[in-house]
């Protein structure tokens, strides 16, 4: 989230699209209710189902899953055509005026440079024209035919209300009503917030869904302001934290990136990462990359990381592919190329698409380790449960270790919420049985491996032998010790750059925040964006001052938000080019003639002059990007693409399937179904009574929602002779499940491209362990294909068939 | 953390002039369950709203003893949820006390149809051995151009996005230093 949960009360319009906050994030959604009750805010819901969020909305419009880009591009076009643009903001704070290279264009659903063989674009034309001074050429009048603004208008031209209706199935008048309500937020004193979740990410073009809304928000001037923003409602309690800390194949901590084979040494690695400003006087904050990278390497390898050895750059693995993401790993596993796998608090056989492939892959492992406080289907994937897990146990030769871990109540530490607040929690109870902290288990595995390498030697032991592991009890690093390491400290006295006789931070002391990190090896910090979380003031994540001066919703004294305790990202954009708040009643920051003052920590140097320095300091341009240059694999503008399994063809290019640059493994391509065989458009979602596959272990939640079901419309039920409460079989090209049918008015057939499209809704909470009745998940059916940029599986849009059926059989019943 | 007191009701009753019979009646009233419990500030581990909660336990782990959760409720001081919880958070005690909580390391032999108990030492030694053998056999130190790549692709790891940042940092150090590249968390899916 760019903003905080508590900031939502400041909004005038909430758009919930690609999410269902009332059910999936109930206590955060209360701030929407607050805005409605006390500010008169309105709520729009756009969703294939009439969700419980929709039931309290002011306006609901249906949409076919996987067509959000067409809808949002349509809204952008409506706003521009009707002059509903926050002109001053758009001109000053976006790259609308930047001139794009000749040659860039879009035709038949494809951008310039498409290579069908490689399923990739040559992106050389997707860039700015650079002047002799090395800076991007701009035309502030927006008259140049090749400026971003004019290219954007051209790109959006086909997205008429008629096209939106044809593609999305949203009746034209409903679309127009939504577009009109949104367009009203183009004035500087009206703000809209976007709340989205996996309904936007789980698509083969998920990143572009989000981009489309971000662009709309920029055109309306709603980024960086109170009650605005792009608010990704993260699924798990610390998915934000684990991503910030770089627990992903392509990342290091704090959004530093893993080196690739092209990065032959440290200097080569750095040469593509210290981004020079593209406009005069801009901050381009990543120019500090080296300070954060060197401090990270010192945190990892201490004295073994020296200037001479490129700070132990050699120790970091180098990627030969963009990422060994989960889809790639299971593809490798299924072809026999993976031997061991550790699942810490993760249940792949219910979480990843094409369950049959996941089970087959796990069956090919030599060993698998699970770490969890609860039973999981994954740790028992080899166990036969009749229809619910139909495996041949004796033929599965995977050795399995099921390690019991503590749960939240039994440990100290911090979790990062969706609004980037790092909140500390304290241990309240003793672990049951022999359950152990994850950090103890990890320490044990590390120490045992290190010991083996010490004794026996082996493949490149250096990064293991030299890993910094200086804890009071090396068997169990404490949360406090680890948090301090994440924050960082001085390794030698840090002298004041303005007065070299003064010690700024003495050796061994915590740095105050990342502004004190250096690139000469004199500082260390595990994760620069978190620096400030535990400095010499103590544990800032444990702060509990809930005062909120003038009720802005900022709560600066409550825990710690990254970066630098900032609550709203890009908050400098809440004021105009002269530093005056767009809306004085919703001031965040103001330029007082010499510095920025206000309710939040400024997202800009405190003395950076408003006319000179742009608000988007992480970008080389200093402004935000309506045109993404070559940074997205599937285009600098969002363009409509169908899901890989779609009930209709792409109206821009009837031969094109899915995202033209998304990676599809050959065996998965063979398992994609067509609408002739599988006529119904399925989607997956959560229910408010359950959290993924955990709460089915709780008796209360299992009593509230005991049994797996699928939702269909009355029309489809009549057509297929399916009764409400009767058993149905739902199957795709990849698997089959049995469920109770819920026949509902909440789902209605849509007319898309001239034909009716029926939607089948599949919730995701059931398996074969726990207190609830045994059941299935949508992942048995979903396709094994991911987003072109980040490889998030397309779990929100796939094709199925459905028929009346009988109850599934458990093992006992079948023997 | 503080100890919640329960003395207030009885004393104020006396002050209001209640008779002996009423005092005897009061003595029969079951004492409040939450009296003499330890209060701990915590966060709901489910969704990213991260509602503040208070866990009431019998016993106090800070004092070296055992502690057992007796009640969980919303934290009224928390700015986001202000004491409210959703149907998931309200039933959190059921998760802590679930009958399917895991208690012991378990081991399944290849081809077997059951889990069998194993000691921590035996399990950890065996996993470390399996990992080292696989790493030594399949670690790719150099690519075909002779460049150092230090990749280990034949063992992978998924990290839990319900663990703390501190656990995550320890996990990161372990996984990346041994060369695991097939490393993701729930953010990927
Ligand atoms: S109580 Fe409900 S809304 Fe609050 S964090 Fe837990 S799951 Fe989310």
CSV table of C-alpha atoms in Angstrom, one decimal, chain B residues 8-176:
chain,number,residue,atom,x,y,z
B,8,UNK,CA,-12.1,-4.2,42.7
B,9,UNK,CA,-15.5,-5.8,42.8
B,10,UNK,CA,-15.4,-7.3,46.3
B,11,UNK,CA,-14.1,-4.2,48.0
B,12,UNK,CA,-16.5,-1.7,46.4
B,13,UNK,CA,-19.4,-4.0,47.3
B,14,UNK,CA,-18.4,-3.6,51.0
B,15,UNK,CA,-18.1,0.1,50.6
B,16,UNK,CA,-21.6,0.3,49.2
B,17,UNK,CA,-22.9,-1.2,52.4
B,18,UNK,CA,-24.0,-4.7,51.3
B,19,UNK,CA,-25.1,-7.1,54.0
B,20,UNK,CA,-23.4,-10.3,55.1
B,21,UNK,CA,-25.8,-12.4,53.0
B,22,UNK,CA,-25.0,-10.5,49.9
B,23,UNK,CA,-21.3,-10.8,50.7
B,24,UNK,CA,-21.7,-14.6,50.9
B,25,UNK,CA,-23.5,-14.5,47.6
B,26,UNK,CA,-20.6,-12.6,46.1
B,27,UNK,CA,-18.1,-15.1,47.5
B,28,UNK,CA,-19.9,-17.8,45.4
B,29,UNK,CA,-19.5,-15.9,42.2
B,30,UNK,CA,-16.9,-17.6,40.0
B,31,UNK,CA,-13.8,-15.4,39.8
B,32,UNK,CA,-13.2,-13.7,36.5
B,33,UNK,CA,-11.3,-16.0,34.2
B,34,UNK,CA,-8.9,-13.2,33.2
B,35,UNK,CA,-7.9,-12.4,36.7
B,36,UNK,CA,-4.3,-13.3,37.4
B,37,UNK,CA,-3.5,-13.8,33.7
B,38,UNK,CA,-0.6,-12.2,31.9
B,39,UNK,CA,-1.5,-9.8,29.1
B,40,UNK,CA,0.7,-9.8,26.0
B,41,UNK,CA,0.5,-7.5,23.0
B,42,UNK,CA,0.4,-9.4,19.8
B,43,UNK,CA,-0.8,-9.2,16.2
B,44,UNK,CA,-3.2,-11.3,14.3
B,45,UNK,CA,-1.1,-13.6,12.0
B,46,UNK,CA,-3.6,-14.0,9.3
B,47,UNK,CA,-4.2,-11.1,6.9
B,48,UNK,CA,-2.2,-8.0,6.3
B,49,UNK,CA,-4.6,-5.7,8.2
B,50,UNK,CA,-2.5,-6.9,11.1
B,51,UNK,CA,-5.0,-6.2,13.8
B,52,UNK,CA,-3.7,-5.7,17.3
B,53,UNK,CA,-4.7,-8.4,19.8
B,54,UNK,CA,-4.1,-9.0,23.5
B,55,UNK,CA,-3.3,-12.6,24.5
B,56,UNK,CA,-4.2,-13.6,28.0
B,57,UNK,CA,-2.1,-16.4,29.4
B,58,UNK,CA,-1.9,-18.4,32.6
B,59,UNK,CA,1.8,-18.1,33.6
B,60,UNK,CA,4.4,-15.8,32.2
B,61,UNK,CA,7.2,-16.9,29.8
B,62,UNK,CA,9.1,-13.7,30.7
B,63,UNK,CA,9.5,-15.0,34.2
B,64,UNK,CA,10.9,-18.3,32.9
B,65,UNK,CA,7.8,-20.3,33.6
B,66,UNK,CA,5.4,-22.0,31.2
B,67,UNK,CA,2.4,-20.0,29.9
B,68,UNK,CA,-0.8,-21.2,28.3
B,69,UNK,CA,-3.2,-19.1,26.3
B,70,UNK,CA,-6.6,-18.8,27.9
B,71,UNK,CA,-8.2,-15.9,25.9
B,72,UNK,CA,-7.5,-13.7,22.9
B,73,UNK,CA,-9.3,-10.4,22.2
B,74,UNK,CA,-8.8,-7.3,20.0
B,75,UNK,CA,-6.5,-4.5,21.3
B,76,UNK,CA,-8.7,-1.4,21.8
B,77,UNK,CA,-5.6,0.8,21.7
B,78,UNK,CA,-4.6,-0.3,18.2
B,79,UNK,CA,-5.2,2.4,15.6
B,80,UNK,CA,-6.2,0.1,12.8
B,81,UNK,CA,-8.7,-2.3,14.4
B,82,UNK,CA,-9.5,-0.4,17.7
B,83,UNK,CA,-10.4,-3.6,19.4
B,84,UNK,CA,-12.5,-5.2,16.7
B,85,UNK,CA,-11.7,-8.5,15.1
B,86,UNK,CA,-13.1,-10.5,12.1
B,87,UNK,CA,-14.4,-14.1,12.3
B,88,UNK,CA,-10.8,-15.3,11.7
B,89,UNK,CA,-9.1,-13.2,14.4
B,90,UNK,CA,-11.9,-13.8,16.9
B,91,UNK,CA,-11.2,-17.5,16.7
B,92,UNK,CA,-7.4,-17.3,17.0
B,93,UNK,CA,-7.3,-19.3,20.2
B,94,UNK,CA,-8.6,-22.2,18.2
B,95,UNK,CA,-5.5,-22.0,16.0
B,96,UNK,CA,-3.1,-21.9,18.9
B,97,UNK,CA,-4.9,-24.9,20.5
B,98,UNK,CA,-5.8,-26.8,17.3
B,99,UNK,CA,-6.0,-30.6,17.7
B,100,UNK,CA,-3.8,-30.8,14.6
B,101,UNK,CA,-1.0,-28.7,16.0
B,102,UNK,CA,2.3,-30.6,15.4
B,103,UNK,CA,4.1,-31.7,18.5
B,104,UNK,CA,7.1,-33.8,17.4
B,105,UNK,CA,9.4,-34.1,14.4
B,106,UNK,CA,8.0,-36.9,12.2
B,107,UNK,CA,9.7,-38.9,9.5
B,108,UNK,CA,8.2,-40.8,6.5
B,109,UNK,CA,10.5,-43.4,4.9
B,110,UNK,CA,10.4,-43.8,1.1
B,111,UNK,CA,7.4,-45.8,0.1
B,112,UNK,CA,6.0,-45.9,3.7
B,113,UNK,CA,2.3,-45.2,4.5
B,114,UNK,CA,3.0,-43.6,7.9
B,115,UNK,CA,4.9,-41.0,9.8
B,116,UNK,CA,7.1,-42.1,12.6
B,117,UNK,CA,8.5,-40.1,15.4
B,118,UNK,CA,12.1,-39.0,15.2
B,119,UNK,CA,14.3,-37.0,17.6
B,120,UNK,CA,15.3,-33.5,16.6
B,121,UNK,CA,18.9,-34.4,16.5
B,122,UNK,CA,18.4,-37.3,14.3
B,123,UNK,CA,16.1,-35.4,11.9
B,124,UNK,CA,18.4,-32.3,11.7
B,125,UNK,CA,21.6,-34.4,11.2
B,126,UNK,CA,19.9,-36.4,8.5
B,127,UNK,CA,18.5,-33.3,6.7
B,128,UNK,CA,21.9,-31.6,6.9
B,129,UNK,CA,23.6,-34.7,5.4
B,130,UNK,CA,21.1,-35.0,2.6
B,131,UNK,CA,21.5,-31.3,1.8
B,132,UNK,CA,25.2,-31.3,1.8
B,133,UNK,CA,25.4,-34.5,-0.3
B,134,UNK,CA,23.1,-32.9,-2.9
B,135,UNK,CA,24.9,-29.6,-2.8
B,136,UNK,CA,28.3,-31.2,-3.2
B,137,UNK,CA,27.1,-33.4,-6.1
B,138,UNK,CA,25.1,-30.7,-8.0
B,139,UNK,CA,26.5,-27.3,-7.1
B,140,UNK,CA,27.4,-25.3,-10.2
B,141,UNK,CA,30.5,-23.3,-9.4
B,142,UNK,CA,31.2,-22.1,-13.0
B,143,UNK,CA,29.2,-21.8,-16.2
B,144,UNK,CA,30.5,-23.0,-19.5
B,145,UNK,CA,32.3,-19.7,-20.0
B,146,UNK,CA,34.3,-20.3,-16.9
B,147,UNK,CA,32.5,-17.6,-14.9
B,148,UNK,CA,31.8,-18.1,-11.2
B,149,UNK,CA,28.0,-18.6,-10.9
B,150,UNK,CA,27.8,-20.5,-7.5
B,151,UNK,CA,24.3,-21.8,-8.1
B,152,UNK,CA,22.5,-24.7,-6.4
B,153,UNK,CA,19.4,-25.5,-8.3
B,154,UNK,CA,18.7,-29.1,-7.2
B,155,UNK,CA,17.4,-28.1,-3.8
B,156,UNK,CA,14.8,-25.4,-3.3
B,157,UNK,CA,13.1,-23.6,-0.5
B,158,UNK,CA,9.8,-21.8,0.1
B,159,UNK,CA,9.8,-19.3,3.0
B,160,UNK,CA,6.7,-18.6,5.1
B,161,UNK,CA,5.2,-15.2,4.9
B,162,UNK,CA,3.6,-15.6,8.3
B,163,UNK,CA,7.0,-15.7,10.0
B,164,UNK,CA,8.5,-12.6,11.5
B,165,UNK,CA,10.9,-10.3,9.7
B,166,UNK,CA,13.6,-11.5,12.1
B,167,UNK,CA,13.1,-15.2,11.3
B,168,UNK,CA,12.9,-14.2,7.6
B,169,UNK,CA,16.3,-12.5,7.8
B,170,UNK,CA,17.9,-15.6,9.4
B,171,UNK,CA,16.2,-17.7,6.7
B,172,UNK,CA,17.5,-15.4,3.9
B,173,UNK,CA,21.0,-15.6,5.2
B,174,UNK,CA,20.9,-19.4,5.3
B,175,UNK,CA,19.3,-20.0,1.9
B,176,UNK,CA,21.2,-17.4,-0.1
